[in-house]
């Protein structure tokens, strides 16, 4: 089982891969390793909360623009619920501060972890290789990590194709476009004035509202936490 192929085996396999190919035809080939994320990319993700119920917060279908910016240690998710005119921003900084806001409300949270590093999947305790699978008509390698994400990468190119979180919401995210090197202009990262209210006028009433729809971002934070812990 792929489950039993642990880190030592992966390390040993990586060290001997070229020699093995030349000298021992009978040895099983080592499982492939996930491609690190590029330092900069923009991806459009189609998101489905597959375990949606009327009790869930927020509608189940979203489009998310993900801007990953490792050189500046920041990550932005621009989340659009189906037919909603007001997108949600989730701006994450490496110091753990995260701003969630839309045009009228804002919530600021502090996390113990920063932005996911490009090697979050292959680094630390390596992801468990789960084999090959065709999803969305694309031939993929599949890995699981830390018991809460299943990650699909295109065999031919190493591009991310899809990831599913093992979570009660059953979140699945499908990469619809993927542009390496694309950055979002600085002004778009700036949290708006209503994230910095005067102490006296502070209103917490809208905080719950803006939290809707950010399950995937929260799970990625949890993943960053696990990437450090494991
Ligand atoms: C979302 O997931 C649900 C549950 O698996 C499925 O029935 C539905 O067709 C999916 N919707 C889309 C648009 O993919
Ligand atoms: C973290 O960095 C962001 C962006 O520079 C800043 O707005 C925020 O205040 C910082 N948080 C802390 C706790 O320093
Ligand atoms: C689906 O969500 C319900 C709560 O809405 C939860 O009780 C159930 O365990 C979830 N199903 C899965 C497979 O996680």
PDB file of C-alpha atoms and ligand atoms in Angstrom:
ATOM      1  CA  UNK A   1       0.000   0.000   0.000  1.00  0.00           C
ATOM      2  CA  UNK A   2       1.096   3.549  -0.725  1.00  0.00           C
ATOM      3  CA  UNK A   3       0.375   4.181   2.940  1.00  0.00           C
ATOM      4  CA  UNK A   4       3.433   2.225   4.019  1.00  0.00           C
ATOM      5  CA  UNK A   5       5.808   4.134   1.806  1.00  0.00           C
ATOM      6  CA  UNK A   6       7.132   6.502   4.345  1.00  0.00           C
ATOM      7  CA  UNK A   7       9.660   9.279   4.325  1.00  0.00           C
ATOM      8  CA  UNK A   8      12.755   7.095   4.621  1.00  0.00           C
ATOM      9  CA  UNK A   9      11.799   5.122   1.575  1.00  0.00           C
ATOM     10  CA  UNK A  10      11.188   8.321  -0.365  1.00  0.00           C
ATOM     11  CA  UNK A  11      14.533   9.743   0.624  1.00  0.00           C
ATOM     12  CA  UNK A  12      16.346   6.530  -0.196  1.00  0.00           C
ATOM     13  CA  UNK A  13      14.534   6.283  -3.501  1.00  0.00           C
ATOM     14  CA  UNK A  14      15.367   9.856  -4.425  1.00  0.00           C
ATOM     15  CA  UNK A  15      19.038   9.230  -3.724  1.00  0.00           C
ATOM     16  CA  UNK A  16      19.237   6.065  -5.786  1.00  0.00           C
ATOM     17  CA  UNK A  17      16.784   6.721  -8.578  1.00  0.00           C
ATOM     18  CA  UNK A  18      19.312   7.035 -11.399  1.00  0.00           C
ATOM     19  CA  UNK A  19      21.419   4.109 -10.224  1.00  0.00           C
ATOM     20  CA  UNK A  20      18.349   1.928  -9.809  1.00  0.00           C
ATOM     21  CA  UNK A  21      17.183   2.499 -13.341  1.00  0.00           C
ATOM     22  CA  UNK A  22      20.524   1.362 -14.698  1.00  0.00           C
ATOM     23  CA  UNK A  23      21.305  -1.581 -12.417  1.00  0.00           C
ATOM     24  CA  UNK A  24      18.152  -3.239 -11.115  1.00  0.00           C
ATOM     25  CA  UNK A  25      15.156  -3.715 -13.373  1.00  0.00           C
ATOM     26  CA  UNK A  26      13.173  -5.576 -10.718  1.00  0.00           C
ATOM     27  CA  UNK A  27      13.120  -2.868  -8.040  1.00  0.00           C
ATOM     28  CA  UNK A  28       9.784  -1.059  -7.836  1.00  0.00           C
ATOM     29  CA  UNK A  29      10.000   2.487  -9.096  1.00  0.00           C
ATOM     30  CA  UNK A  30       9.742   5.086  -6.336  1.00  0.00           C
ATOM     31  CA  UNK A  31       6.504   7.022  -6.024  1.00  0.00           C
ATOM     32  CA  UNK A  32       6.586  10.415  -7.730  1.00  0.00           C
ATOM     33  CA  UNK A  33       7.010  13.519  -5.603  1.00  0.00           C
ATOM     34  CA  UNK A  34       4.684  16.537  -5.864  1.00  0.00           C
ATOM     35  CA  UNK A  35       5.917  19.497  -7.894  1.00  0.00           C
ATOM     36  CA  UNK A  36       6.619  22.506  -5.649  1.00  0.00           C
ATOM     37  CA  UNK A  37       4.424  25.525  -6.271  1.00  0.00           C
ATOM     38  CA  UNK A  38       6.038  28.313  -8.310  1.00  0.00           C
ATOM     39  CA  UNK A  39       6.910  31.444  -6.305  1.00  0.00           C
ATOM     40  CA  UNK A  40       4.219  33.462  -8.066  1.00  0.00           C
ATOM     41  CA  UNK A  41       0.990  32.375  -9.655  1.00  0.00           C
ATOM     42  CA  UNK A  42      -2.628  33.250 -10.232  1.00  0.00           C
ATOM     43  CA  UNK A  43      -5.169  30.455 -10.315  1.00  0.00           C
ATOM     44  CA  UNK A  44      -8.909  30.521 -10.792  1.00  0.00           C
ATOM     45  CA  UNK A  45     -10.549  27.833  -8.678  1.00  0.00           C
ATOM     46  CA  UNK A  46     -14.055  26.495  -9.030  1.00  0.00           C
ATOM     47  CA  UNK A  47     -15.187  25.514  -5.528  1.00  0.00           C
ATOM     48  CA  UNK A  48     -17.981  23.133  -4.567  1.00  0.00           C
ATOM     49  CA  UNK A  49     -18.951  22.457  -0.963  1.00  0.00           C
ATOM     50  CA  UNK A  50     -20.209  19.013  -1.845  1.00  0.00           C
ATOM     51  CA  UNK A  51     -21.753  18.361   1.581  1.00  0.00           C
ATOM     52  CA  UNK A  52     -23.852  21.496   1.404  1.00  0.00           C
ATOM     53  CA  UNK A  53     -27.047  21.674   3.423  1.00  0.00           C
ATOM     54  CA  UNK A  54     -29.437  24.496   4.178  1.00  0.00           C
ATOM     55  CA  UNK A  55     -27.746  24.696   7.569  1.00  0.00           C
ATOM     56  CA  UNK A  56     -24.396  25.540   5.967  1.00  0.00           C
ATOM     57  CA  UNK A  57     -23.086  29.069   5.941  1.00  0.00           C
ATOM     58  CA  UNK A  58     -22.975  30.666   2.520  1.00  0.00           C
ATOM     59  CA  UNK A  59     -23.868  29.173  -0.859  1.00  0.00           C
ATOM     60  CA  UNK A  60     -22.014  26.029  -1.934  1.00  0.00           C
ATOM     61  CA  UNK A  61     -20.596  27.181  -5.278  1.00  0.00           C
ATOM     62  CA  UNK A  62     -17.843  29.789  -5.589  1.00  0.00           C
ATOM     63  CA  UNK A  63     -15.210  31.046  -7.942  1.00  0.00           C
ATOM     64  CA  UNK A  64     -11.974  31.914  -6.207  1.00  0.00           C
ATOM     65  CA  UNK A  65      -9.080  33.888  -7.620  1.00  0.00           C
ATOM     66  CA  UNK A  66      -5.981  32.759  -5.788  1.00  0.00           C
ATOM     67  CA  UNK A  67      -2.903  34.984  -5.964  1.00  0.00           C
ATOM     68  CA  UNK A  68       0.094  33.281  -4.411  1.00  0.00           C
ATOM     69  CA  UNK A  69       3.041  35.610  -3.835  1.00  0.00           C
ATOM     70  CA  UNK A  70       5.857  33.872  -1.985  1.00  0.00           C
ATOM     71  CA  UNK A  71       8.589  36.518  -2.629  1.00  0.00           C
ATOM     72  CA  UNK A  72       6.455  39.066  -0.759  1.00  0.00           C
ATOM     73  CA  UNK A  73       5.171  36.385   1.622  1.00  0.00           C
ATOM     74  CA  UNK A  74       1.496  36.998   0.990  1.00  0.00           C
ATOM     75  CA  UNK A  75      -1.508  35.140  -0.301  1.00  0.00           C
ATOM     76  CA  UNK A  76      -4.860  36.449  -1.477  1.00  0.00           C
ATOM     77  CA  UNK A  77      -8.150  34.678  -2.111  1.00  0.00           C
ATOM     78  CA  UNK A  78     -10.855  36.630  -3.886  1.00  0.00           C
ATOM     79  CA  UNK A  79     -14.023  34.600  -3.333  1.00  0.00           C
ATOM     80  CA  UNK A  80     -17.171  35.094  -5.407  1.00  0.00           C
ATOM     81  CA  UNK A  81     -20.306  33.247  -4.389  1.00  0.00           C
ATOM     82  CA  UNK A  82     -22.564  32.267  -7.234  1.00  0.00           C
ATOM     83  CA  UNK A  83     -24.464  35.367  -8.476  1.00  0.00           C
ATOM     84  CA  UNK A  84     -23.204  37.494  -5.594  1.00  0.00           C
ATOM     85  CA  UNK A  85     -22.198  41.028  -6.578  1.00  0.00           C
ATOM     86  CA  UNK A  86     -19.901  41.560  -3.585  1.00  0.00           C
ATOM     87  CA  UNK A  87     -16.701  39.477  -3.569  1.00  0.00           C
ATOM     88  CA  UNK A  88     -14.974  38.479  -0.340  1.00  0.00           C
ATOM     89  CA  UNK A  89     -11.284  39.183   0.063  1.00  0.00           C
ATOM     90  CA  UNK A  90      -9.030  37.075   2.210  1.00  0.00           C
ATOM     91  CA  UNK A  91      -5.587  38.688   2.449  1.00  0.00           C
ATOM     92  CA  UNK A  92      -3.031  36.646   4.372  1.00  0.00           C
ATOM     93  CA  UNK A  93       0.310  37.976   5.557  1.00  0.00           C
ATOM     94  CA  UNK A  94       3.277  35.976   6.727  1.00  0.00           C
ATOM     95  CA  UNK A  95       3.109  37.464  10.235  1.00  0.00           C
ATOM     96  CA  UNK A  96      -0.142  35.521  10.702  1.00  0.00           C
ATOM     97  CA  UNK A  97      -2.491  38.480  10.301  1.00  0.00           C
ATOM     98  CA  UNK A  98      -5.352  37.777   7.925  1.00  0.00           C
ATOM     99  CA  UNK A  99      -7.942  40.310   6.739  1.00  0.00           C
ATOM    100  CA  UNK A 100     -11.332  39.029   5.569  1.00  0.00           C
ATOM    101  CA  UNK A 101     -13.437  41.756   4.044  1.00  0.00           C
ATOM    102  CA  UNK A 102     -16.074  42.716   1.538  1.00  0.00           C
ATOM    103  CA  UNK A 103     -17.411  46.147   0.630  1.00  0.00           C
ATOM    104  CA  UNK A 104     -19.063  46.734   4.008  1.00  0.00           C
ATOM    105  CA  UNK A 105     -17.642  44.373   6.612  1.00  0.00           C
ATOM    106  CA  UNK A 106     -14.261  43.199   7.809  1.00  0.00           C
ATOM    107  CA  UNK A 107     -12.808  40.659  10.165  1.00  0.00           C
ATOM    108  CA  UNK A 108      -9.176  40.491  11.241  1.00  0.00           C
ATOM    109  CA  UNK A 109      -7.728  37.232  12.540  1.00  0.00           C
ATOM    110  CA  UNK A 110      -4.337  36.242  13.858  1.00  0.00           C
ATOM    111  CA  UNK A 111      -2.873  32.819  13.114  1.00  0.00           C
ATOM    112  CA  UNK A 112       0.273  31.181  14.421  1.00  0.00           C
ATOM    113  CA  UNK A 113       1.307  30.324  10.878  1.00  0.00           C
ATOM    114  CA  UNK A 114       2.183  32.384   7.859  1.00  0.00           C
ATOM    115  CA  UNK A 115       1.865  31.754   4.139  1.00  0.00           C
ATOM    116  CA  UNK A 116       2.207  28.176   2.865  1.00  0.00           C
ATOM    117  CA  UNK A 117       5.734  27.687   1.478  1.00  0.00           C
ATOM    118  CA  UNK A 118       6.080  26.440  -2.144  1.00  0.00           C
ATOM    119  CA  UNK A 119       7.188  23.023  -0.834  1.00  0.00           C
ATOM    120  CA  UNK A 120       4.263  22.625   1.578  1.00  0.00           C
ATOM    121  CA  UNK A 121       3.223  19.388  -0.086  1.00  0.00           C
ATOM    122  CA  UNK A 122       6.584  17.737  -0.638  1.00  0.00           C
ATOM    123  CA  UNK A 123       8.373  19.140   2.407  1.00  0.00           C
ATOM    124  CA  UNK A 124       8.258  17.964   6.002  1.00  0.00           C
ATOM    125  CA  UNK A 125       6.540  14.617   6.271  1.00  0.00           C
ATOM    126  CA  UNK A 126       6.158  13.834   2.596  1.00  0.00           C
ATOM    127  CA  UNK A 127       2.691  13.471   1.140  1.00  0.00           C
ATOM    128  CA  UNK A 128       1.484   9.905   0.652  1.00  0.00           C
ATOM    129  CA  UNK A 129       1.305   8.907  -2.982  1.00  0.00           C
ATOM    130  CA  UNK A 130      -2.144   7.516  -3.760  1.00  0.00           C
ATOM    131  CA  UNK A 131      -1.618   6.612  -7.419  1.00  0.00           C
ATOM    132  CA  UNK A 132      -2.901   7.919 -10.736  1.00  0.00           C
ATOM    133  CA  UNK A 133      -6.405   9.010 -11.560  1.00  0.00           C
ATOM    134  CA  UNK A 134      -8.204  10.865 -14.332  1.00  0.00           C
ATOM    135  CA  UNK A 135     -10.196  13.835 -13.055  1.00  0.00           C
ATOM    136  CA  UNK A 136     -11.901  16.335 -15.332  1.00  0.00           C
ATOM    137  CA  UNK A 137     -10.416  14.345 -18.206  1.00  0.00           C
ATOM    138  CA  UNK A 138      -6.877  15.120 -17.010  1.00  0.00           C
ATOM    139  CA  UNK A 139      -4.428  12.352 -16.122  1.00  0.00           C
ATOM    140  CA  UNK A 140      -3.156  13.100 -12.601  1.00  0.00           C
ATOM    141  CA  UNK A 141      -0.860  11.950  -9.849  1.00  0.00           C
ATOM    142  CA  UNK A 142      -2.678  12.003  -6.509  1.00  0.00           C
ATOM    143  CA  UNK A 143      -1.284  12.535  -3.023  1.00  0.00           C
ATOM    144  CA  UNK A 144      -2.810  12.784   0.425  1.00  0.00           C
ATOM    145  CA  UNK A 145      -1.333  14.866   3.202  1.00  0.00           C
ATOM    146  CA  UNK A 146      -1.864  15.060   6.947  1.00  0.00           C
ATOM    147  CA  UNK A 147      -5.287  13.413   6.742  1.00  0.00           C
ATOM    148  CA  UNK A 148      -7.069  16.454   5.389  1.00  0.00           C
ATOM    149  CA  UNK A 149      -6.165  17.144   1.807  1.00  0.00           C
ATOM    150  CA  UNK A 150      -6.131  15.089  -1.379  1.00  0.00           C
ATOM    151  CA  UNK A 151      -4.143  16.822  -4.110  1.00  0.00           C
ATOM    152  CA  UNK A 152      -4.235  16.164  -7.861  1.00  0.00           C
ATOM    153  CA  UNK A 153      -1.423  17.220 -10.192  1.00  0.00           C
ATOM    154  CA  UNK A 154      -1.295  16.848 -13.973  1.00  0.00           C
ATOM    155  CA  UNK A 155       1.123  14.054 -14.887  1.00  0.00           C
ATOM    156  CA  UNK A 156       2.245  15.750 -18.109  1.00  0.00           C
ATOM    157  CA  UNK A 157       2.996  19.229 -16.703  1.00  0.00           C
ATOM    158  CA  UNK A 158       3.043  19.121 -12.881  1.00  0.00           C
ATOM    159  CA  UNK A 159       0.292  21.755 -12.760  1.00  0.00           C
ATOM    160  CA  UNK A 160      -2.187  21.540  -9.890  1.00  0.00           C
ATOM    161  CA  UNK A 161      -5.574  20.321 -11.136  1.00  0.00           C
ATOM    162  CA  UNK A 162      -7.719  19.853  -8.060  1.00  0.00           C
ATOM    163  CA  UNK A 163      -7.661  19.471  -4.296  1.00  0.00           C
ATOM    164  CA  UNK A 164     -10.271  18.109  -1.903  1.00  0.00           C
ATOM    165  CA  UNK A 165     -10.294  18.842   1.789  1.00  0.00           C
ATOM    166  CA  UNK A 166     -11.291  16.043   4.125  1.00  0.00           C
ATOM    167  CA  UNK A 167     -13.763  18.151   6.039  1.00  0.00           C
ATOM    168  CA  UNK A 168     -17.486  18.051   6.898  1.00  0.00           C
ATOM    169  CA  UNK A 169     -18.184  20.597   4.146  1.00  0.00           C
ATOM    170  CA  UNK A 170     -16.612  18.274   1.562  1.00  0.00           C
ATOM    171  CA  UNK A 171     -14.851  21.165  -0.158  1.00  0.00           C
ATOM    172  CA  UNK A 172     -13.517  20.413  -3.614  1.00  0.00           C
ATOM    173  CA  UNK A 173     -11.515  22.996  -5.566  1.00  0.00           C
ATOM    174  CA  UNK A 174     -10.829  22.639  -9.275  1.00  0.00           C
ATOM    175  CA  UNK A 175      -8.084  24.659 -10.948  1.00  0.00           C
ATOM    176  CA  UNK A 176      -9.717  26.228 -13.998  1.00  0.00           C
ATOM    177  CA  UNK A 177      -6.800  28.419 -15.020  1.00  0.00           C
ATOM    178  CA  UNK A 178      -3.229  28.617 -13.872  1.00  0.00           C
ATOM    179  CA  UNK A 179      -0.864  31.429 -14.751  1.00  0.00           C
ATOM    180  CA  UNK A 180       2.676  31.257 -13.427  1.00  0.00           C
ATOM    181  CA  UNK A 181       4.375  34.581 -12.671  1.00  0.00           C
ATOM    182  CA  UNK A 182       1.186  36.645 -12.563  1.00  0.00           C
ATOM    183  CA  UNK A 183       0.992  39.115  -9.661  1.00  0.00           C
ATOM    184  CA  UNK A 184      -1.844  41.217  -8.327  1.00  0.00           C
ATOM    185  CA  UNK A 185      -1.170  44.945  -8.059  1.00  0.00           C
ATOM    186  CA  UNK A 186      -0.259  46.237  -4.592  1.00  0.00           C
ATOM    187  CA  UNK A 187      -3.383  48.358  -4.143  1.00  0.00           C
ATOM    188  CA  UNK A 188      -5.533  45.215  -4.247  1.00  0.00           C
ATOM    189  CA  UNK A 189      -3.796  43.798  -1.171  1.00  0.00           C
ATOM    190  CA  UNK A 190      -4.571  46.812   0.975  1.00  0.00           C
ATOM    191  CA  UNK A 191      -7.270  46.188   3.570  1.00  0.00           C
ATOM    192  CA  UNK A 192      -9.949  48.932   3.387  1.00  0.00           C
ATOM    193  CA  UNK A 193     -10.545  51.627   5.989  1.00  0.00           C
ATOM    194  CA  UNK A 194     -13.433  49.721   7.549  1.00  0.00           C
ATOM    195  CA  UNK A 195     -10.909  47.106   8.709  1.00  0.00           C
ATOM    196  CA  UNK A 196      -9.359  49.786  10.935  1.00  0.00           C
ATOM    197  CA  UNK A 197     -12.273  51.330  12.833  1.00  0.00           C
ATOM    198  CA  UNK A 198     -11.818  53.931  15.551  1.00  0.00           C
ATOM    199  CA  UNK A 199     -11.738  52.200  18.905  1.00  0.00           C
ATOM    200  CA  UNK A 200     -14.903  54.003  20.127  1.00  0.00           C
ATOM    201  CA  UNK A 201     -16.933  53.272  17.017  1.00  0.00           C
ATOM    202  CA  UNK A 202     -15.898  49.676  16.704  1.00  0.00           C
ATOM    203  CA  UNK A 203     -18.699  47.473  15.448  1.00  0.00           C
ATOM    204  CA  UNK A 204     -18.457  43.724  15.583  1.00  0.00           C
ATOM    205  CA  UNK A 205     -21.963  43.108  14.326  1.00  0.00           C
ATOM    206  CA  UNK A 206     -21.027  42.229  10.768  1.00  0.00           C
ATOM    207  CA  UNK A 207     -18.151  39.910  11.556  1.00  0.00           C
ATOM    208  CA  UNK A 208     -20.098  36.679  11.175  1.00  0.00           C
ATOM    209  CA  UNK A 209     -21.356  37.710   7.779  1.00  0.00           C
ATOM    210  CA  UNK A 210     -17.950  38.148   6.227  1.00  0.00           C
ATOM    211  CA  UNK A 211     -16.685  34.840   7.596  1.00  0.00           C
ATOM    212  CA  UNK A 212     -19.042  32.999   5.251  1.00  0.00           C
ATOM    213  CA  UNK A 213     -17.389  31.358   2.313  1.00  0.00           C
ATOM    214  CA  UNK A 214     -13.880  31.218   3.647  1.00  0.00           C
ATOM    215  CA  UNK A 215     -13.794  27.587   4.685  1.00  0.00           C
ATOM    216  CA  UNK A 216     -11.126  26.724   2.138  1.00  0.00           C
ATOM    217  CA  UNK A 217      -8.872  29.543   3.324  1.00  0.00           C
ATOM    218  CA  UNK A 218      -9.235  28.381   6.909  1.00  0.00           C
ATOM    219  CA  UNK A 219      -8.376  24.840   5.920  1.00  0.00           C
ATOM    220  CA  UNK A 220      -5.262  26.003   4.139  1.00  0.00           C
ATOM    221  CA  UNK A 221      -4.239  27.770   7.331  1.00  0.00           C
ATOM    222  CA  UNK A 222      -4.767  24.515   9.190  1.00  0.00           C
ATOM    223  CA  UNK A 223      -2.665  22.821   6.573  1.00  0.00           C
ATOM    224  CA  UNK A 224       0.124  25.334   7.069  1.00  0.00           C
ATOM    225  CA  UNK A 225      -0.085  24.558  10.763  1.00  0.00           C
ATOM    226  CA  UNK A 226       0.169  20.847  10.072  1.00  0.00           C
ATOM    227  CA  UNK A 227       3.031  21.353   7.629  1.00  0.00           C
ATOM    228  CA  UNK A 228       4.973  22.814  10.524  1.00  0.00           C
ATOM    229  CA  UNK A 229       3.833  20.264  13.089  1.00  0.00           C
ATOM    230  CA  UNK A 230       4.489  17.139  11.017  1.00  0.00           C
TER     231      UNK A 230
HETATM  232  C1  LIG B   1     -21.446  19.915  -6.254  1.00  0.00           C
HETATM  233  O1  LIG B   1     -21.363  18.748  -5.483  1.00  0.00           O
HETATM  234  C2  LIG B   1     -22.615  18.087  -5.349  1.00  0.00           C
HETATM  235  C3  LIG B   1     -22.426  16.929  -4.386  1.00  0.00           C
HETATM  236  O2  LIG B   1     -21.427  16.042  -4.845  1.00  0.00           O
HETATM  237  C4  LIG B   1     -23.062  17.600  -6.712  1.00  0.00           C
HETATM  238  O3  LIG B   1     -24.313  16.970  -6.610  1.00  0.00           O
HETATM  239  C5  LIG B   1     -23.195  18.817  -7.629  1.00  0.00           C
HETATM  240  O4  LIG B   1     -23.526  18.371  -8.922  1.00  0.00           O
HETATM  241  C6  LIG B   1     -21.897  19.592  -7.663  1.00  0.00           C
HETATM  242  N1  LIG B   1     -22.152  20.803  -8.423  1.00  0.00           N
HETATM  243  C7  LIG B   1     -21.367  21.187  -9.420  1.00  0.00           C
HETATM  244  C8  LIG B   1     -21.789  22.432 -10.124  1.00  0.00           C
HETATM  245  O5  LIG B   1     -20.362  20.577  -9.721  1.00  0.00           O
HETATM  246  C1  LIG B   2       1.208  41.984   9.538  1.00  0.00           C
HETATM  247  O1  LIG B   2       1.494  42.566   8.278  1.00  0.00           O
HETATM  248  C2  LIG B   2       0.439  43.314   7.697  1.00  0.00           C
HETATM  249  C3  LIG B   2       0.879  43.786   6.315  1.00  0.00           C
HETATM  250  O2  LIG B   2       2.085  44.454   6.372  1.00  0.00           O
HETATM  251  C4  LIG B   2       0.046  44.469   8.596  1.00  0.00           C
HETATM  252  O3  LIG B   2      -1.038  45.171   8.060  1.00  0.00           O
HETATM  253  C5  LIG B   2      -0.334  43.920   9.970  1.00  0.00           C
HETATM  254  O4  LIG B   2      -0.609  44.961  10.860  1.00  0.00           O
HETATM  255  C6  LIG B   2       0.814  43.070  10.542  1.00  0.00           C
HETATM  256  N1  LIG B   2       0.390  42.462  11.795  1.00  0.00           N
HETATM  257  C7  LIG B   2       1.091  42.590  12.891  1.00  0.00           C
HETATM  258  C8  LIG B   2       0.521  41.940  14.098  1.00  0.00           C
HETATM  259  O5  LIG B   2       2.149  43.205  12.943  1.00  0.00           O
HETATM  260  C1  LIG B   3     -22.134  16.499   6.134  1.00  0.00           C
HETATM  261  O1  LIG B   3     -22.547  17.566   6.960  1.00  0.00           O
HETATM  262  C2  LIG B   3     -23.266  17.180   8.111  1.00  0.00           C
HETATM  263  C3  LIG B   3     -23.658  18.446   8.845  1.00  0.00           C
HETATM  264  O2  LIG B   3     -24.272  19.357   7.990  1.00  0.00           O
HETATM  265  C4  LIG B   3     -22.424  16.294   8.982  1.00  0.00           C
HETATM  266  O3  LIG B   3     -23.156  15.844  10.101  1.00  0.00           O
HETATM  267  C5  LIG B   3     -21.929  15.087   8.184  1.00  0.00           C
HETATM  268  O4  LIG B   3     -21.045  14.333   8.963  1.00  0.00           O
HETATM  269  C6  LIG B   3     -21.231  15.571   6.928  1.00  0.00           C
HETATM  270  N1  LIG B   3     -20.841  14.434   6.105  1.00  0.00           N
HETATM  271  C7  LIG B   3     -19.560  14.107   5.893  1.00  0.00           C
HETATM  272  C8  LIG B   3     -19.337  12.938   4.974  1.00  0.00           C
HETATM  273  O5  LIG B   3     -18.639  14.716   6.385  1.00  0.00           O
END
